[in-house]
PDB file of C-alpha atoms and ligand atoms in Angstrom:
ATOM      1  CA  MET V   1      60.955 -21.550  33.033  1.00  0.00           C
ATOM      2  CA  THR V   2      60.284 -19.001  30.281  1.00  0.00           C
ATOM      3  CA  ASP V   3      57.178 -16.848  30.268  1.00  0.00           C
ATOM      4  CA  ARG V   4      55.672 -18.910  27.469  1.00  0.00           C
ATOM      5  CA  PRO V   5      56.760 -22.549  27.219  1.00  0.00           C
ATOM      6  CA  GLN V   6      57.448 -24.107  23.825  1.00  0.00           C
ATOM      7  CA  HIS V   7      55.441 -27.233  24.646  1.00  0.00           C
ATOM      8  CA  LEU V   8      52.682 -28.428  26.952  1.00  0.00           C
ATOM      9  CA  ILE V   9      53.741 -31.917  28.029  1.00  0.00           C
ATOM     10  CA  ASP V  10      52.360 -32.111  31.555  1.00  0.00           C
ATOM     11  CA  ILE V  11      51.001 -29.953  34.369  1.00  0.00           C
ATOM     12  CA  ALA V  12      53.628 -30.722  36.995  1.00  0.00           C
ATOM     13  CA  SER V  13      56.466 -29.021  35.112  1.00  0.00           C
ATOM     14  CA  GLN V  14      54.455 -25.938  34.145  1.00  0.00           C
ATOM     15  CA  ASP V  15      54.629 -22.602  35.848  1.00  0.00           C
ATOM     16  CA  THR V  16      51.415 -21.762  37.736  1.00  0.00           C
ATOM     17  CA  THR V  17      51.367 -18.252  36.217  1.00  0.00           C
ATOM     18  CA  PHE V  18      51.247 -19.765  32.726  1.00  0.00           C
ATOM     19  CA  LEU V  19      48.492 -22.199  33.713  1.00  0.00           C
ATOM     20  CA  ARG V  20      46.405 -19.385  35.223  1.00  0.00           C
ATOM     21  CA  ARG V  21      46.937 -17.332  32.074  1.00  0.00           C
ATOM     22  CA  VAL V  22      45.620 -20.203  29.931  1.00  0.00           C
ATOM     23  CA  LEU V  23      42.530 -20.418  32.153  1.00  0.00           C
ATOM     24  CA  ASP V  24      41.962 -16.644  31.974  1.00  0.00           C
ATOM     25  CA  GLN V  25      42.469 -16.707  28.213  1.00  0.00           C
ATOM     26  CA  ALA V  26      39.993 -19.583  27.839  1.00  0.00           C
ATOM     27  CA  ALA V  27      37.375 -17.592  29.762  1.00  0.00           C
ATOM     28  CA  ALA V  28      38.042 -14.517  27.593  1.00  0.00           C
ATOM     29  CA  MET V  29      37.666 -16.630  24.437  1.00  0.00           C
ATOM     30  CA  ARG V  30      34.397 -18.080  25.681  1.00  0.00           C
ATOM     31  CA  ALA V  31      33.098 -14.579  26.411  1.00  0.00           C
ATOM     32  CA  ASN V  32      34.062 -13.209  23.000  1.00  0.00           C
ATOM     33  CA  PRO V  33      35.031 -15.955  20.525  1.00  0.00           C
ATOM     34  CA  ASP V  34      34.627 -13.718  17.473  1.00  0.00           C
ATOM     35  CA  ALA V  35      37.528 -11.540  18.602  1.00  0.00           C
ATOM     36  CA  PHE V  36      39.932 -14.458  18.035  1.00  0.00           C
ATOM     37  CA  ARG V  37      38.552 -15.788  14.737  1.00  0.00           C
ATOM     38  CA  GLN V  38      41.610 -14.963  12.603  1.00  0.00           C
ATOM     39  CA  ALA V  39      44.242 -15.090  15.360  1.00  0.00           C
ATOM     40  CA  GLY V  40      45.867 -18.233  13.987  1.00  0.00           C
ATOM     41  CA  SER V  41      45.428 -17.549  10.290  1.00  0.00           C
ATOM     42  CA  GLY V  42      48.257 -19.034   8.222  1.00  0.00           C
ATOM     43  CA  ARG V  43      49.337 -21.447  10.978  1.00  0.00           C
ATOM     44  CA  LEU V  44      49.089 -25.229  10.725  1.00  0.00           C
ATOM     45  CA  MET V  45      48.232 -27.834  13.392  1.00  0.00           C
ATOM     46  CA  VAL V  46      48.684 -31.602  13.040  1.00  0.00           C
ATOM     47  CA  ASN V  47      46.666 -33.975  15.241  1.00  0.00           C
ATOM     48  CA  LEU V  48      48.560 -37.280  15.615  1.00  0.00           C
ATOM     49  CA  PHE V  49      46.633 -39.884  17.590  1.00  0.00           C
ATOM     50  CA  TYR V  50      47.958 -43.356  18.464  1.00  0.00           C
ATOM     51  CA  GLU V  51      44.921 -44.085  20.671  1.00  0.00           C
ATOM     52  CA  PRO V  52      41.185 -43.602  20.080  1.00  0.00           C
ATOM     53  CA  SER V  53      39.643 -40.288  21.040  1.00  0.00           C
ATOM     54  CA  THR V  54      36.411 -38.410  20.517  1.00  0.00           C
ATOM     55  CA  ARG V  55      36.512 -35.361  22.813  1.00  0.00           C
ATOM     56  CA  THR V  56      40.184 -34.453  22.726  1.00  0.00           C
ATOM     57  CA  ARG V  57      40.855 -34.906  19.017  1.00  0.00           C
ATOM     58  CA  VAL V  58      37.685 -33.190  17.844  1.00  0.00           C
ATOM     59  CA  SER V  59      37.900 -30.327  20.310  1.00  0.00           C
ATOM     60  CA  PHE V  60      41.522 -29.621  19.343  1.00  0.00           C
ATOM     61  CA  GLU V  61      40.412 -29.564  15.710  1.00  0.00           C
ATOM     62  CA  ILE V  62      37.452 -27.269  16.426  1.00  0.00           C
ATOM     63  CA  ALA V  63      39.605 -25.028  18.623  1.00  0.00           C
ATOM     64  CA  ALA V  64      42.195 -24.656  15.853  1.00  0.00           C
ATOM     65  CA  LEU V  65      39.543 -23.987  13.205  1.00  0.00           C
ATOM     66  CA  LYS V  66      37.902 -21.344  15.415  1.00  0.00           C
ATOM     67  CA  LEU V  67      41.275 -19.580  15.601  1.00  0.00           C
ATOM     68  CA  GLY V  68      41.700 -19.721  11.817  1.00  0.00           C
ATOM     69  CA  LEU V  69      44.429 -22.392  11.755  1.00  0.00           C
ATOM     70  CA  GLN V  70      44.517 -25.135   9.163  1.00  0.00           C
ATOM     71  CA  VAL V  71      44.334 -28.681  10.543  1.00  0.00           C
ATOM     72  CA  VAL V  72      45.594 -32.063   9.380  1.00  0.00           C
ATOM     73  CA  ASN V  73      44.465 -35.203  11.215  1.00  0.00           C
ATOM     74  CA  VAL V  74      46.691 -38.290  11.273  1.00  0.00           C
ATOM     75  CA  ALA V  75      45.409 -41.546  12.749  1.00  0.00           C
ATOM     76  CA  ALA V  76      48.362 -43.794  13.529  1.00  0.00           C
ATOM     77  CA  ALA V  77      46.279 -46.807  12.500  1.00  0.00           C
ATOM     78  CA  ASP V  78      46.131 -45.455   8.911  1.00  0.00           C
ATOM     79  CA  SER V  79      49.739 -44.285   8.732  1.00  0.00           C
ATOM     80  CA  SER V  80      53.199 -45.731   8.137  1.00  0.00           C
ATOM     81  CA  VAL V  81      53.266 -46.569  11.863  1.00  0.00           C
ATOM     82  CA  LYS V  82      51.609 -49.778  10.630  1.00  0.00           C
ATOM     83  CA  LYS V  83      54.746 -50.467   8.533  1.00  0.00           C
ATOM     84  CA  GLY V  84      56.961 -50.241  11.598  1.00  0.00           C
ATOM     85  CA  GLU V  85      57.931 -46.560  11.573  1.00  0.00           C
ATOM     86  CA  THR V  86      59.064 -45.352  14.990  1.00  0.00           C
ATOM     87  CA  LEU V  87      57.359 -42.498  16.807  1.00  0.00           C
ATOM     88  CA  MET V  88      60.499 -40.349  16.421  1.00  0.00           C
ATOM     89  CA  ASP V  89      60.675 -40.984  12.674  1.00  0.00           C
ATOM     90  CA  THR V  90      56.962 -40.238  12.322  1.00  0.00           C
ATOM     91  CA  PHE V  91      57.416 -37.029  14.297  1.00  0.00           C
ATOM     92  CA  ARG V  92      60.449 -35.929  12.274  1.00  0.00           C
ATOM     93  CA  THR V  93      58.628 -36.712   9.026  1.00  0.00           C
ATOM     94  CA  LEU V  94      55.620 -34.636  10.023  1.00  0.00           C
ATOM     95  CA  GLU V  95      57.816 -31.873  11.428  1.00  0.00           C
ATOM     96  CA  ALA V  96      59.604 -31.593   8.057  1.00  0.00           C
ATOM     97  CA  MET V  97      56.251 -30.659   6.508  1.00  0.00           C
ATOM     98  CA  GLY V  98      56.214 -27.494   8.579  1.00  0.00           C
ATOM     99  CA  PRO V  99      53.393 -27.600  11.146  1.00  0.00           C
ATOM    100  CA  ASP V 100      53.472 -24.950  13.859  1.00  0.00           C
ATOM    101  CA  LEU V 101      51.808 -27.250  16.374  1.00  0.00           C
ATOM    102  CA  LEU V 102      51.684 -31.014  16.765  1.00  0.00           C
ATOM    103  CA  VAL V 103      49.084 -32.513  19.104  1.00  0.00           C
ATOM    104  CA  LEU V 104      49.949 -36.068  20.130  1.00  0.00           C
ATOM    105  CA  ARG V 105      48.115 -38.815  21.975  1.00  0.00           C
ATOM    106  CA  HIS V 106      50.163 -41.919  22.715  1.00  0.00           C
ATOM    107  CA  PRO V 107      49.867 -44.986  24.994  1.00  0.00           C
ATOM    108  CA  GLU V 108      53.344 -44.576  26.516  1.00  0.00           C
ATOM    109  CA  ASP V 109      53.833 -42.374  29.593  1.00  0.00           C
ATOM    110  CA  GLU V 110      57.005 -40.639  28.389  1.00  0.00           C
ATOM    111  CA  ALA V 111      56.307 -40.655  24.644  1.00  0.00           C
ATOM    112  CA  LEU V 112      56.524 -36.891  24.206  1.00  0.00           C
ATOM    113  CA  VAL V 113      59.708 -36.291  26.187  1.00  0.00           C
ATOM    114  CA  PRO V 114      62.264 -37.186  23.482  1.00  0.00           C
ATOM    115  CA  LEU V 115      60.159 -35.472  20.823  1.00  0.00           C
ATOM    116  CA  ALA V 116      60.070 -32.253  22.829  1.00  0.00           C
ATOM    117  CA  ALA V 117      63.847 -32.393  23.179  1.00  0.00           C
ATOM    118  CA  ALA V 118      64.295 -32.964  19.438  1.00  0.00           C
ATOM    119  CA  ALA V 119      61.744 -30.399  18.224  1.00  0.00           C
ATOM    120  CA  ALA V 120      62.930 -27.350  16.302  1.00  0.00           C
ATOM    121  CA  PRO V 121      62.260 -24.018  18.080  1.00  0.00           C
ATOM    122  CA  GLY V 122      59.256 -23.305  15.841  1.00  0.00           C
ATOM    123  CA  THR V 123      57.566 -26.652  16.482  1.00  0.00           C
ATOM    124  CA  HIS V 124      55.216 -26.753  19.468  1.00  0.00           C
ATOM    125  CA  LEU V 125      54.060 -30.032  21.005  1.00  0.00           C
ATOM    126  CA  VAL V 126      50.896 -30.555  23.030  1.00  0.00           C
ATOM    127  CA  ASN V 127      50.176 -33.704  24.972  1.00  0.00           C
ATOM    128  CA  ALA V 128      46.661 -34.952  24.214  1.00  0.00           C
ATOM    129  CA  GLY V 129      47.058 -37.835  26.688  1.00  0.00           C
ATOM    130  CA  SER V 130      50.133 -40.018  27.273  1.00  0.00           C
ATOM    131  CA  GLY V 131      49.787 -43.422  28.914  1.00  0.00           C
ATOM    132  CA  SER V 132      48.793 -43.142  32.555  1.00  0.00           C
ATOM    133  CA  ARG V 133      51.007 -40.104  33.051  1.00  0.00           C
ATOM    134  CA  ALA V 134      49.498 -36.898  31.765  1.00  0.00           C
ATOM    135  CA  HIS V 135      46.489 -35.287  30.102  1.00  0.00           C
ATOM    136  CA  PRO V 136      47.158 -31.599  30.701  1.00  0.00           C
ATOM    137  CA  THR V 137      44.386 -30.087  28.577  1.00  0.00           C
ATOM    138  CA  GLN V 138      41.816 -32.311  30.317  1.00  0.00           C
ATOM    139  CA  ALA V 139      43.044 -30.962  33.653  1.00  0.00           C
ATOM    140  CA  LEU V 140      42.775 -27.394  32.355  1.00  0.00           C
ATOM    141  CA  LEU V 141      39.227 -27.821  31.066  1.00  0.00           C
ATOM    142  CA  ASP V 142      38.265 -29.504  34.337  1.00  0.00           C
ATOM    143  CA  ALA V 143      39.739 -26.576  36.270  1.00  0.00           C
ATOM    144  CA  MET V 144      37.886 -24.085  34.061  1.00  0.00           C
ATOM    145  CA  THR V 145      34.626 -25.930  34.781  1.00  0.00           C
ATOM    146  CA  LEU V 146      35.369 -26.035  38.507  1.00  0.00           C
ATOM    147  CA  LEU V 147      36.215 -22.327  38.567  1.00  0.00           C
ATOM    148  CA  ASP V 148      32.845 -21.539  36.970  1.00  0.00           C
ATOM    149  CA  GLU V 149      31.229 -23.137  40.019  1.00  0.00           C
ATOM    150  CA  HIS V 150      33.799 -22.183  42.655  1.00  0.00           C
ATOM    151  CA  PRO V 151      35.724 -19.026  41.702  1.00  0.00           C
ATOM    152  CA  ASP V 152      37.521 -19.321  45.058  1.00  0.00           C
ATOM    153  CA  LEU V 153      38.902 -22.852  44.865  1.00  0.00           C
ATOM    154  CA  SER V 154      40.329 -22.545  48.372  1.00  0.00           C
ATOM    155  CA  GLN V 155      36.737 -22.962  49.614  1.00  0.00           C
ATOM    156  CA  ALA V 156      36.008 -26.094  47.548  1.00  0.00           C
ATOM    157  CA  LYS V 157      36.158 -29.773  48.478  1.00  0.00           C
ATOM    158  CA  VAL V 158      36.701 -31.989  45.435  1.00  0.00           C
ATOM    159  CA  LEU V 159      36.650 -35.792  45.344  1.00  0.00           C
ATOM    160  CA  ILE V 160      38.256 -37.763  42.497  1.00  0.00           C
ATOM    161  CA  ALA V 161      37.035 -41.370  42.583  1.00  0.00           C
ATOM    162  CA  GLY V 162      37.484 -44.526  40.508  1.00  0.00           C
ATOM    163  CA  ASP V 163      40.490 -46.077  38.819  1.00  0.00           C
ATOM    164  CA  LEU V 164      43.064 -43.559  39.998  1.00  0.00           C
ATOM    165  CA  HIS V 165      46.025 -45.841  39.406  1.00  0.00           C
ATOM    166  CA  HIS V 166      45.797 -45.919  35.609  1.00  0.00           C
ATOM    167  CA  SER V 167      44.330 -42.464  35.147  1.00  0.00           C
ATOM    168  CA  ARG V 168      46.324 -39.737  33.417  1.00  0.00           C
ATOM    169  CA  VAL V 169      43.415 -37.417  34.226  1.00  0.00           C
ATOM    170  CA  THR V 170      43.968 -37.969  37.957  1.00  0.00           C
ATOM    171  CA  ARG V 171      47.666 -37.187  37.724  1.00  0.00           C
ATOM    172  CA  SER V 172      47.179 -34.003  35.755  1.00  0.00           C
ATOM    173  CA  SER V 173      44.050 -32.809  37.562  1.00  0.00           C
ATOM    174  CA  ALA V 174      45.472 -33.454  41.030  1.00  0.00           C
ATOM    175  CA  ALA V 175      48.651 -31.567  40.100  1.00  0.00           C
ATOM    176  CA  LEU V 176      46.684 -28.621  38.733  1.00  0.00           C
ATOM    177  CA  LEU V 177      44.217 -28.421  41.624  1.00  0.00           C
ATOM    178  CA  LYS V 178      47.094 -28.368  44.096  1.00  0.00           C
ATOM    179  CA  LYS V 179      48.846 -25.591  42.114  1.00  0.00           C
ATOM    180  CA  LEU V 180      45.583 -23.606  42.074  1.00  0.00           C
ATOM    181  CA  GLY V 181      45.191 -23.946  45.850  1.00  0.00           C
ATOM    182  CA  ILE V 182      42.205 -26.291  46.128  1.00  0.00           C
ATOM    183  CA  GLY V 183      40.644 -26.248  49.604  1.00  0.00           C
ATOM    184  CA  GLU V 184      40.537 -30.034  49.966  1.00  0.00           C
ATOM    185  CA  LEU V 185      41.327 -32.748  47.450  1.00  0.00           C
ATOM    186  CA  ARG V 186      39.962 -36.185  48.301  1.00  0.00           C
ATOM    187  CA  LEU V 187      40.895 -39.398  46.528  1.00  0.00           C
ATOM    188  CA  CYS V 188      39.070 -42.717  46.689  1.00  0.00           C
ATOM    189  CA  ALA V 189      39.734 -45.856  44.654  1.00  0.00           C
ATOM    190  CA  PRO V 190      38.842 -49.536  44.748  1.00  0.00           C
ATOM    191  CA  PRO V 191      41.560 -51.803  46.164  1.00  0.00           C
ATOM    192  CA  GLY V 192      44.409 -52.192  43.683  1.00  0.00           C
ATOM    193  CA  LEU V 193      43.457 -49.062  41.743  1.00  0.00           C
ATOM    194  CA  GLU V 194      44.759 -46.462  44.224  1.00  0.00           C
ATOM    195  CA  ALA V 195      46.810 -43.444  43.188  1.00  0.00           C
ATOM    196  CA  GLY V 196      50.556 -43.437  43.707  1.00  0.00           C
ATOM    197  CA  PRO V 197      52.357 -41.338  46.330  1.00  0.00           C
ATOM    198  CA  GLU V 198      53.047 -38.416  43.970  1.00  0.00           C
ATOM    199  CA  VAL V 199      49.290 -37.942  43.423  1.00  0.00           C
ATOM    200  CA  SER V 200      48.253 -38.709  47.010  1.00  0.00           C
ATOM    201  CA  ALA V 201      50.676 -36.196  48.534  1.00  0.00           C
ATOM    202  CA  GLY V 202      48.653 -33.291  49.897  1.00  0.00           C
ATOM    203  CA  ALA V 203      45.330 -35.091  49.324  1.00  0.00           C
ATOM    204  CA  VAL V 204      43.012 -36.839  51.793  1.00  0.00           C
ATOM    205  CA  VAL V 205      42.835 -40.507  50.850  1.00  0.00           C
ATOM    206  CA  PHE V 206      39.719 -42.613  51.583  1.00  0.00           C
ATOM    207  CA  ASP V 207      39.073 -46.317  51.072  1.00  0.00           C
ATOM    208  CA  ASP V 208      35.334 -45.996  51.803  1.00  0.00           C
ATOM    209  CA  PHE V 209      33.416 -44.342  48.956  1.00  0.00           C
ATOM    210  CA  ASP V 210      30.470 -43.220  51.092  1.00  0.00           C
ATOM    211  CA  ALA V 211      32.780 -41.599  53.635  1.00  0.00           C
ATOM    212  CA  ALA V 212      34.727 -39.892  50.844  1.00  0.00           C
ATOM    213  CA  LEU V 213      31.527 -38.406  49.434  1.00  0.00           C
ATOM    214  CA  ALA V 214      30.368 -36.879  52.705  1.00  0.00           C
ATOM    215  CA  GLY V 215      30.030 -33.126  52.271  1.00  0.00           C
ATOM    216  CA  VAL V 216      32.053 -32.722  49.049  1.00  0.00           C
ATOM    217  CA  ASP V 217      31.196 -29.912  46.639  1.00  0.00           C
ATOM    218  CA  VAL V 218      32.303 -31.686  43.472  1.00  0.00           C
ATOM    219  CA  VAL V 219      32.669 -35.376  42.606  1.00  0.00           C
ATOM    220  CA  MET V 220      34.843 -36.258  39.639  1.00  0.00           C
ATOM    221  CA  MET V 221      34.204 -39.854  38.555  1.00  0.00           C
ATOM    222  CA  LEU V 222      36.649 -41.878  36.471  1.00  0.00           C
ATOM    223  CA  ARG V 223      36.088 -45.013  34.424  1.00  0.00           C
ATOM    224  CA  ILE V 224      38.133 -48.167  34.805  1.00  0.00           C
ATOM    225  CA  GLN V 225      40.923 -47.961  32.232  1.00  0.00           C
ATOM    226  CA  HIS V 226      40.389 -51.441  30.777  1.00  0.00           C
ATOM    227  CA  GLU V 227      43.055 -50.803  28.132  1.00  0.00           C
ATOM    228  CA  ARG V 228      45.685 -50.377  30.877  1.00  0.00           C
ATOM    229  CA  LEU V 229      44.724 -53.190  33.287  1.00  0.00           C
ATOM    230  CA  ALA V 230      47.421 -55.498  31.804  1.00  0.00           C
ATOM    231  CA  GLY V 231      46.835 -58.814  33.533  1.00  0.00           C
ATOM    232  CA  MET V 232      44.617 -57.501  36.346  1.00  0.00           C
ATOM    233  CA  ASP V 233      41.110 -58.934  36.742  1.00  0.00           C
ATOM    234  CA  ILE V 234      38.423 -56.890  35.034  1.00  0.00           C
ATOM    235  CA  PRO V 235      35.717 -56.189  37.627  1.00  0.00           C
ATOM    236  CA  ASP V 236      32.174 -57.368  37.011  1.00  0.00           C
ATOM    237  CA  PRO V 237      30.300 -54.194  35.904  1.00  0.00           C
ATOM    238  CA  GLU V 238      27.230 -54.783  38.091  1.00  0.00           C
ATOM    239  CA  ALA V 239      29.242 -55.599  41.203  1.00  0.00           C
ATOM    240  CA  TYR V 240      31.459 -52.592  40.557  1.00  0.00           C
ATOM    241  CA  HIS V 241      28.432 -50.322  40.201  1.00  0.00           C
ATOM    242  CA  ARG V 242      27.020 -51.543  43.519  1.00  0.00           C
ATOM    243  CA  GLU V 243      30.236 -50.782  45.388  1.00  0.00           C
ATOM    244  CA  TRP V 244      31.843 -47.941  43.450  1.00  0.00           C
ATOM    245  CA  GLY V 245      29.189 -46.462  41.185  1.00  0.00           C
ATOM    246  CA  LEU V 246      27.916 -42.922  41.712  1.00  0.00           C
ATOM    247  CA  THR V 247      24.161 -43.397  42.108  1.00  0.00           C
ATOM    248  CA  PRO V 248      21.576 -40.754  43.078  1.00  0.00           C
ATOM    249  CA  GLU V 249      21.546 -42.255  46.609  1.00  0.00           C
ATOM    250  CA  ARG V 250      25.304 -41.907  46.961  1.00  0.00           C
ATOM    251  CA  LEU V 251      25.326 -38.408  45.487  1.00  0.00           C
ATOM    252  CA  ALA V 252      22.899 -37.400  48.246  1.00  0.00           C
ATOM    253  CA  LEU V 253      25.778 -37.917  50.721  1.00  0.00           C
ATOM    254  CA  ALA V 254      27.670 -35.017  49.149  1.00  0.00           C
ATOM    255  CA  ALA V 255      26.971 -31.327  49.841  1.00  0.00           C
ATOM    256  CA  PRO V 256      23.526 -30.072  48.768  1.00  0.00           C
ATOM    257  CA  GLN V 257      23.633 -29.338  45.035  1.00  0.00           C
ATOM    258  CA  ALA V 258      27.100 -30.900  44.766  1.00  0.00           C
ATOM    259  CA  ARG V 259      28.272 -31.030  41.160  1.00  0.00           C
ATOM    260  CA  VAL V 260      29.313 -34.106  39.197  1.00  0.00           C
ATOM    261  CA  MET V 261      32.105 -34.264  36.649  1.00  0.00           C
ATOM    262  CA  HIS V 262      33.468 -37.004  34.395  1.00  0.00           C
ATOM    263  CA  PRO V 263      36.162 -36.582  31.735  1.00  0.00           C
ATOM    264  CA  GLY V 264      34.486 -39.145  29.483  1.00  0.00           C
ATOM    265  CA  PRO V 265      34.095 -41.553  27.907  1.00  0.00           C
ATOM    266  CA  MET V 266      31.613 -42.766  30.527  1.00  0.00           C
ATOM    267  CA  ASN V 267      30.692 -46.349  31.238  1.00  0.00           C
ATOM    268  CA  ARG V 268      27.069 -45.809  32.215  1.00  0.00           C
ATOM    269  CA  GLY V 269      25.813 -48.191  34.859  1.00  0.00           C
ATOM    270  CA  VAL V 270      29.398 -48.937  35.938  1.00  0.00           C
ATOM    271  CA  GLU V 271      31.178 -45.960  37.569  1.00  0.00           C
ATOM    272  CA  ILE V 272      28.205 -43.635  37.089  1.00  0.00           C
ATOM    273  CA  ALA V 273      24.431 -44.066  36.894  1.00  0.00           C
ATOM    274  CA  SER V 274      22.675 -42.446  33.945  1.00  0.00           C
ATOM    275  CA  GLU V 275      20.362 -40.538  36.316  1.00  0.00           C
ATOM    276  CA  VAL V 276      23.462 -38.839  37.747  1.00  0.00           C
ATOM    277  CA  ALA V 277      25.295 -38.344  34.445  1.00  0.00           C
ATOM    278  CA  ASP V 278      22.233 -36.724  32.857  1.00  0.00           C
ATOM    279  CA  GLY V 279      20.866 -35.140  36.039  1.00  0.00           C
ATOM    280  CA  PRO V 280      20.688 -31.489  37.087  1.00  0.00           C
ATOM    281  CA  GLN V 281      23.919 -31.676  39.109  1.00  0.00           C
ATOM    282  CA  SER V 282      25.997 -32.897  36.172  1.00  0.00           C
ATOM    283  CA  LEU V 283      28.635 -30.633  34.602  1.00  0.00           C
ATOM    284  CA  ILE V 284      29.706 -33.192  32.013  1.00  0.00           C
ATOM    285  CA  GLN V 285      28.424 -31.299  28.971  1.00  0.00           C
ATOM    286  CA  GLN V 286      29.952 -28.065  30.293  1.00  0.00           C
ATOM    287  CA  GLN V 287      33.300 -29.858  30.572  1.00  0.00           C
ATOM    288  CA  VAL V 288      33.104 -30.798  26.896  1.00  0.00           C
ATOM    289  CA  ALA V 289      32.121 -27.255  25.884  1.00  0.00           C
ATOM    290  CA  ASN V 290      34.932 -25.753  27.967  1.00  0.00           C
ATOM    291  CA  GLY V 291      37.365 -28.165  26.298  1.00  0.00           C
ATOM    292  CA  VAL V 292      37.136 -26.191  23.070  1.00  0.00           C
ATOM    293  CA  PHE V 293      37.919 -22.856  24.756  1.00  0.00           C
ATOM    294  CA  THR V 294      40.692 -24.376  26.850  1.00  0.00           C
ATOM    295  CA  ARG V 295      42.362 -25.819  23.754  1.00  0.00           C
ATOM    296  CA  MET V 296      41.922 -22.515  21.904  1.00  0.00           C
ATOM    297  CA  ALA V 297      43.721 -20.850  24.799  1.00  0.00           C
ATOM    298  CA  VAL V 298      46.539 -23.423  24.811  1.00  0.00           C
ATOM    299  CA  ILE V 299      47.084 -22.990  21.056  1.00  0.00           C
ATOM    300  CA  HIS V 300      46.946 -19.203  21.457  1.00  0.00           C
ATOM    301  CA  GLU V 301      49.443 -19.131  24.300  1.00  0.00           C
ATOM    302  CA  LEU V 302      51.942 -21.566  22.778  1.00  0.00           C
ATOM    303  CA  LEU V 303      51.904 -20.039  19.292  1.00  0.00           C
ATOM    304  CA  LYS V 304      51.725 -16.449  20.546  1.00  0.00           C
ATOM    305  CA  VAL V 305      48.988 -15.821  17.953  1.00  0.00           C
TER     306      VAL V 305
HETATM  307  N1   CP P 401      38.471 -37.248  28.069  1.00  0.00           N
HETATM  308  C1   CP P 401      39.058 -37.729  26.964  1.00  0.00           C
HETATM  309  O1   CP P 401      40.291 -37.679  26.811  1.00  0.00           O
HETATM  310  O2   CP P 401      38.198 -38.239  26.047  1.00  0.00           O
HETATM  311  P1   CP P 401      38.619 -38.834  24.619  1.00  0.00           P
HETATM  312  O3   CP P 401      39.381 -40.116  24.872  1.00  0.00           O
HETATM  313  O4   CP P 401      37.327 -39.055  23.886  1.00  0.00           O
HETATM  314  O5   CP P 401      39.492 -37.825  23.934  1.00  0.00           O
END
């Protein structure tokens, strides 16, 4: 592993020193954003999204603009992908136009792997969410938000709850929290939506949501990934909320002043009640704000700007 990787494809394969440096850099950028305003001047970033996104796409764009990069946005739905062009051909076409950085969201787990292998040395790839496998910048912004609350993560108990099986956020966040030495990572999912063994290793797994909540410092709620259920029954939203929704009553089972996180988009009244999402214990808006600084730091570290 080199000091600075060429790409950011997932958390698992990244060196912990690099990940900590991104988090430190993000905090420095938040403290003094003006100092980095021209850092990426003359560099070009392309956002290429094969799936919908609000937070990730826009915050990458804002992060790049704050660093002085130029940005081009490509929505696959409006591109020659619709004429049958392969992902590799689309990538090679865009790469020939000379971007320094290509940010890609794609529905397939391993979509970025062959692109990373084919990329020229001056082309950097960032995974903006691939299938159910990885969402590394979401994990980094979640860790930044957690560190604001718990600078010593070894003292923190964090619960990730919801559809863990289809969640790229779970995979990346669990991997990062373990690398950062989280005190206790708890996982809890409805039957059929449990995390796989790679994610569960080193975590405490619960099948009872109330028991999982007992005494935790932070609850990270996840939506059901309807777009990835593929043949599974879609739960009734009201029944799901009764059994698996984070309500004010359930949140009271956690530690006093426990914090609530959600990567978004939320399904209000399903996995989370609006009173909780908008309540005083919620960190959801801070997560979004930290997303910009985290992505600035990722761009900065990969491009060496
Ligand atoms: N958290 C997240 O990835 O949100 P978007 O799908 O809006 O980018």
